[in-house]
Short mmCIF file of C-alpha atoms (C1' of nucleotides) in Angstrom, two decimals:
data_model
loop_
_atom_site.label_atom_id
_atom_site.label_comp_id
_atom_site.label_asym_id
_atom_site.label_seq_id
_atom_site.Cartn_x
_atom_site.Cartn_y
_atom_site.Cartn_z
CA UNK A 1 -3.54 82.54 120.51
CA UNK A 2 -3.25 85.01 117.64
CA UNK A 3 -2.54 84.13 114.26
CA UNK A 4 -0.34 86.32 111.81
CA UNK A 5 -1.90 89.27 110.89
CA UNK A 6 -5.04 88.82 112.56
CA UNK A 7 -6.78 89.41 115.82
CA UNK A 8 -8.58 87.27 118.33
CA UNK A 9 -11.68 89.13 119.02
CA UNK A 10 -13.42 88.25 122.77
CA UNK A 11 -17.49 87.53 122.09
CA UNK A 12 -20.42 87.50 124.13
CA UNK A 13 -21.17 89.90 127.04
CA UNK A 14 -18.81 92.41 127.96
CA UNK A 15 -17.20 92.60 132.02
CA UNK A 16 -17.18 95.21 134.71
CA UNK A 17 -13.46 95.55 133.43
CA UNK A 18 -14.21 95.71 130.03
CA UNK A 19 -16.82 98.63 130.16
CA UNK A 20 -14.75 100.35 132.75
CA UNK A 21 -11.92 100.68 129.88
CA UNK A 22 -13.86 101.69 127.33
CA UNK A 23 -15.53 104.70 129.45
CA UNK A 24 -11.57 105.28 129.89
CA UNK A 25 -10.83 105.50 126.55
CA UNK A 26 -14.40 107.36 125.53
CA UNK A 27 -13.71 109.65 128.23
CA UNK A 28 -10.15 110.70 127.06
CA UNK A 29 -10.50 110.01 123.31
CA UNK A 30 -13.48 111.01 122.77
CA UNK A 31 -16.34 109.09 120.26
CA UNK A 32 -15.53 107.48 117.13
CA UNK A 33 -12.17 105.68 115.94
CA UNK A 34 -13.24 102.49 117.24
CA UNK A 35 -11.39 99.95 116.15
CA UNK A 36 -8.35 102.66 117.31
CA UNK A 37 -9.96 101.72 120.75
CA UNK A 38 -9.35 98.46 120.70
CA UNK A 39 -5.85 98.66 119.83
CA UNK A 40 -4.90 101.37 122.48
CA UNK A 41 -7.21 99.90 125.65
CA UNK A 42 -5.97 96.27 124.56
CA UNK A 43 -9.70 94.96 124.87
CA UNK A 44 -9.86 91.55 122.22
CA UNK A 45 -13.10 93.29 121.18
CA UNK A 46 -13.40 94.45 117.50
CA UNK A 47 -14.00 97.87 116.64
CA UNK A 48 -18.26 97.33 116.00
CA UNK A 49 -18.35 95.72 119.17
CA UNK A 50 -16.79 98.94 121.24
CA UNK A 51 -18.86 101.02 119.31
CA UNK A 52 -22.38 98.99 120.29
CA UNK A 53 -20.97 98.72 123.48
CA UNK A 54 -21.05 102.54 124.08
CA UNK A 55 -24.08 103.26 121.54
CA UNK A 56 -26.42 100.71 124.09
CA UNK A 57 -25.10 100.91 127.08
CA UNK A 58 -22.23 102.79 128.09
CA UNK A 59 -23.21 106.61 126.89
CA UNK A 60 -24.54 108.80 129.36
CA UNK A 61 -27.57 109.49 127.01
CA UNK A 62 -28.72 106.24 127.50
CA UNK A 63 -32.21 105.67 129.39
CA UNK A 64 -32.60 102.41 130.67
CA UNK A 65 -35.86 101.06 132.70
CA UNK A 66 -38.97 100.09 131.10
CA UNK A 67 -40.46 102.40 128.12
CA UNK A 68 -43.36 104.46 129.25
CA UNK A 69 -46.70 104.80 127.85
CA UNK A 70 -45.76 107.93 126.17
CA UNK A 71 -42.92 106.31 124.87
CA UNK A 72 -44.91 103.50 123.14
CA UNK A 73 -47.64 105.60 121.48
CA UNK A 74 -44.92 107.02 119.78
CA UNK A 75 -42.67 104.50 118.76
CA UNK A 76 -46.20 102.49 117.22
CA UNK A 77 -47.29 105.81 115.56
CA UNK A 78 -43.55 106.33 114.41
CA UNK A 79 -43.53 102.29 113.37
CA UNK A 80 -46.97 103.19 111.43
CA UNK A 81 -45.17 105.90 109.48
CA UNK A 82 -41.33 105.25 108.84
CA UNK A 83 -41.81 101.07 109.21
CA UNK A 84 -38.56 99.24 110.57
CA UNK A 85 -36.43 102.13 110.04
CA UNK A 86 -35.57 101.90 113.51
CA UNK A 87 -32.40 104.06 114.16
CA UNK A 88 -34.98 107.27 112.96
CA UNK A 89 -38.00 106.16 115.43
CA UNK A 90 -35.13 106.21 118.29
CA UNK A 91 -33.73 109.78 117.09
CA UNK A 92 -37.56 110.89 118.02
CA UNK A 93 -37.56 109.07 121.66
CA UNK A 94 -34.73 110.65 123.69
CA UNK A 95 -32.43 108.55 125.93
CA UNK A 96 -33.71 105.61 123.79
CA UNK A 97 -31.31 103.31 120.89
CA UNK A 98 -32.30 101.53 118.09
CA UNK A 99 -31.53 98.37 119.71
CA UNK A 100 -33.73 98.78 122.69
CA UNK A 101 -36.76 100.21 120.59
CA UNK A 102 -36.08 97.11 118.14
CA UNK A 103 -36.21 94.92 121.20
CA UNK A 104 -39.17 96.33 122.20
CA UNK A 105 -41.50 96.83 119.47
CA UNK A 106 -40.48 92.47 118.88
CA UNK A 107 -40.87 91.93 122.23
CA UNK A 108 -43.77 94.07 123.56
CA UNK A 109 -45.77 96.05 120.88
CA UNK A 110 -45.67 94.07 117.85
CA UNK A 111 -47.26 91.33 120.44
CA UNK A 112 -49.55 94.09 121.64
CA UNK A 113 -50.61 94.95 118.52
CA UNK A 114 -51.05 91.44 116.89
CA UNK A 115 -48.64 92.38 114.50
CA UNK A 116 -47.47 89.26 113.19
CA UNK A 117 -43.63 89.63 112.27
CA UNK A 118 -42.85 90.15 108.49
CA UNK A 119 -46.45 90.33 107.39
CA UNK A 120 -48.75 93.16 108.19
CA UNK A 121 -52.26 92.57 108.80
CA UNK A 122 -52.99 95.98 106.80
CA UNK A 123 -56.34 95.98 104.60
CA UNK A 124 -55.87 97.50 101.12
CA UNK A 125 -59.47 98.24 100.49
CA UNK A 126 -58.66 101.45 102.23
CA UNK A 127 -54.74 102.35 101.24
CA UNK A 128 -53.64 103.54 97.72
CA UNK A 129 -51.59 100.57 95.64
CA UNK A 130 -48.52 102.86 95.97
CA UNK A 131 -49.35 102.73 99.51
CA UNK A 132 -50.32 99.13 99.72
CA UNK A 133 -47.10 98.37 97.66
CA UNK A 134 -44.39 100.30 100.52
CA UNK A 135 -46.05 98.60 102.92
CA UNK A 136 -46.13 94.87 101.59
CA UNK A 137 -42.94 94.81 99.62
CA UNK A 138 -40.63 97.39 100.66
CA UNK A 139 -40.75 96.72 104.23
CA UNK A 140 -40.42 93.06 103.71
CA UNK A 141 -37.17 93.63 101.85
CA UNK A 142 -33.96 95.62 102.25
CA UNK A 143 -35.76 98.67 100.17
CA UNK A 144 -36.12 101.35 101.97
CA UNK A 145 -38.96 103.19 102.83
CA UNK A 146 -38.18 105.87 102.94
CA UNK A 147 -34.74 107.42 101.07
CA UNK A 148 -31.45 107.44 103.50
CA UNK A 149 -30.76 110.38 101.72
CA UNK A 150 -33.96 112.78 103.54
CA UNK A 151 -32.43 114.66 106.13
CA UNK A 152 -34.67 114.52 110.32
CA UNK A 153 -35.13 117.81 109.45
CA UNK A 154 -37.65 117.11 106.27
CA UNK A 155 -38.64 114.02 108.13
CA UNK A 156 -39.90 115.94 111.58
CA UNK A 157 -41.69 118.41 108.88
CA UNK A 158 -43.11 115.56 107.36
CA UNK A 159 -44.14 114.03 110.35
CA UNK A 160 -45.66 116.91 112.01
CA UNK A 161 -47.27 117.67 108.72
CA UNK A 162 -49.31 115.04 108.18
CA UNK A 163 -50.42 115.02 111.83
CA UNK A 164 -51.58 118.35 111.54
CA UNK A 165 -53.31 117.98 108.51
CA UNK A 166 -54.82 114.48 109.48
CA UNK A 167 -56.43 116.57 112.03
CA UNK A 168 -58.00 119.17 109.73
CA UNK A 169 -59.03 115.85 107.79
CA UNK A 170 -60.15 114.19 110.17
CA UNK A 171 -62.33 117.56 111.80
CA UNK A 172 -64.08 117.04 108.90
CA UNK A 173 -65.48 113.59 108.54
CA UNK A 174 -67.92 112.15 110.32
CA UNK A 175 -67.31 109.94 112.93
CA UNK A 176 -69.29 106.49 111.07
CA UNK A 177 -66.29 107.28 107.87
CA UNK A 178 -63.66 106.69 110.79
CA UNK A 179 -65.37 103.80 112.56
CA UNK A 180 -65.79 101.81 109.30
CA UNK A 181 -62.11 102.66 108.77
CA UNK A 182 -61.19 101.08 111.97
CA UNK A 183 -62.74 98.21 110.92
CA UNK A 184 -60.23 97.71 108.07
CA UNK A 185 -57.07 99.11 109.73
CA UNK A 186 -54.46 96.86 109.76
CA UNK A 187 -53.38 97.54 113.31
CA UNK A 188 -56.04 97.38 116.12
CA UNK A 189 -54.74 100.41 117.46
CA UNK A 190 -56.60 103.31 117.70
CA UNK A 191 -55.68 106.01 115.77
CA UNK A 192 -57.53 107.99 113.50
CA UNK A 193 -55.31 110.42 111.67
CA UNK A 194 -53.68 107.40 109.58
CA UNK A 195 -56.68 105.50 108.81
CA UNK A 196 -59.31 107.57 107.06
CA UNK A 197 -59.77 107.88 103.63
CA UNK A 198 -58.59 110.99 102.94
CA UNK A 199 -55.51 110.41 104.92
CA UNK A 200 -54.36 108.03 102.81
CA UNK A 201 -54.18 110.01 100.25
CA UNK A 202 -52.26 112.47 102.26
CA UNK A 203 -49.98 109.81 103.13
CA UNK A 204 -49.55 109.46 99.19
CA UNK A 205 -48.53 112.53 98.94
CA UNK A 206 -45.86 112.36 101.93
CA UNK A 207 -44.43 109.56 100.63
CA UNK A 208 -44.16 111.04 96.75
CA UNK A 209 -41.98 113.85 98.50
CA UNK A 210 -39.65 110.99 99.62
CA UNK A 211 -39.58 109.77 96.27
CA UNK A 212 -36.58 110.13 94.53
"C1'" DA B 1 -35.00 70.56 144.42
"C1'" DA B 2 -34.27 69.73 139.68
"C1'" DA B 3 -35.61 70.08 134.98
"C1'" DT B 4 -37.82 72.47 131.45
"C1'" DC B 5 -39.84 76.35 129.25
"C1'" DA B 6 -40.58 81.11 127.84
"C1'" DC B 7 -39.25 85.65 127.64
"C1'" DG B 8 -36.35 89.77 127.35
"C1'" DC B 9 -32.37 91.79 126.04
"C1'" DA B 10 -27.44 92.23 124.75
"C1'" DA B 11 -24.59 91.23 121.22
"C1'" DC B 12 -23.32 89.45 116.65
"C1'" DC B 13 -23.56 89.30 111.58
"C1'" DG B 14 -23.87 90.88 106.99
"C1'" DC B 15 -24.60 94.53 104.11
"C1'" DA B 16 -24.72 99.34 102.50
"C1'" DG B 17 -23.17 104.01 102.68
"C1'" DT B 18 -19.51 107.38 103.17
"C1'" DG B 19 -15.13 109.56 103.33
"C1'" DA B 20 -10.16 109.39 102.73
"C1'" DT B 21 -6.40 108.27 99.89
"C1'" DT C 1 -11.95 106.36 89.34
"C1'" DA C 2 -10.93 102.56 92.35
"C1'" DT C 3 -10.00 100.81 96.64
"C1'" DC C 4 -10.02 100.49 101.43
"C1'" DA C 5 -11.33 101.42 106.19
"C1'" DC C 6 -14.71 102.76 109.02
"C1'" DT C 7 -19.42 103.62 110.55
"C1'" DG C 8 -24.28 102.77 110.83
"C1'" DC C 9 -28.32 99.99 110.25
"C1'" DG C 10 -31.65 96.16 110.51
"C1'" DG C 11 -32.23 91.25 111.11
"C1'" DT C 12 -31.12 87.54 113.85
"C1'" DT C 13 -29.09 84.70 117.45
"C1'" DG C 14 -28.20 83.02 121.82
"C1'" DC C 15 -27.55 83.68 126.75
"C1'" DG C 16 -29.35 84.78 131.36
"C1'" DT C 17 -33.10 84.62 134.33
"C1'" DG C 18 -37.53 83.98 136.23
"C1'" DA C 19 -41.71 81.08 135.96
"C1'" DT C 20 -43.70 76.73 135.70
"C1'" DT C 21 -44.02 71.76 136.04
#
DNA sequence: AAATCACGCAACCGCAGTGAT
DNA sequence: TATCACTGCGGTTGCGTGATT
């Protein structure tokens, strides 16, 4: 039944049938214009559905199978840096979508971790309050992070920045500075160039070039 | 064998951002 | 400038399936 002006939309998982027309219409049409694609294939799907359809499952680009090891070190060091911001940690992980590292830090790592959802077990005694503040506040609220408006290019500088100065840092303390850190880390996981001292300072500073 | 439980993942929802008009 | 349509994102829900009782 449709009503006057208005469309039925079909819910829940999609069919053999379903994908197989909206490869069609990808193929021919190209991305993009999606509720276009559900007016031209005739699919009672709305125009966010076609698009998730293809973003998680349907493109070519996407890797399915279990994540490796690889692949989980850096989505948790990603998660460490950016927080939830989820579509940027899967722009670092090729073949991978937000959805599916989403899925998998709730599922797997956050477990893994003992990363209990919407509260981090970070300590404060060893971030900044500006740190301490992103971390408790803006991540547990629709604030961002980190500006929308930073382009991957300033964040993959960013990012390799502070890893390659965490390792000068870190060169230069000794090793009891980083095991009392670990102590107070609010993840369990081991690693060092995020949880010493002087690092968090660092991180201070990588955040205040995000700030608008 | 049937019922129940737990887990993983696909999909939905609401909101914000952006571009076109 | 205001409005609208569209896209993208993150949080959440709910279904399918395998494990357990």
């Amino acid at each position: 039944m449709e009503g006057v002006g208005s469309r039925e939309y079909r819910k829940g998982l999609w069919t053999v049938e379903e994908d197989r027309i909206l490869m069609d219409y990808v193929k021919v049409h190209g991305k993009g214009k999606w509720n276009r694609a559900a007016e031209v294939t005739g699919l009672k799907r709305g125009g966010k559905s076609c698009r998730l359809r293809w973003m998680n499952y349907l493109s070519p680009s996407v890797k399915r199978g279990a994540f490796s090891e690889e692949e989980d070190d850096l989505i948790i060091r990603l998660h460490k840096l950016l927080g939830n911001r989820w579509s940027l940690i899967a722009g670092r992980i090729p073949g991978r979508t937000d959805n599916q590292v989403k899925n998998h830090w709730n599922t797997h790592l956050s477990i893994k971790l003992g990363v209990k959802k919407g509260k981090s077990k970070i300590s404060s005694s060893k971030f900044s309050k500006k740190i301490e503040a992103n971390f408790y506040t803006k991540l547990s609220s629709n604030e961002r992070l980190i500006p929308s408006n930073k382009t991957e290019i300033e964040l993959q500088n960013v990012i390799e920045g502070s890893h390659e100065k965490a390792k000068e840092i870190n060169s230069t303390h000794e090793p009891t500075i980083r095991n009392d850190c670990y102590e107070n880390f609010w993840l369990s996981y081991d690693d060092p160039y995020l949880c010493i001292p002087s690092l968090m300072e660092l991180s201070d500073e990588s955040l205040g070039f995000f700030m608008p």
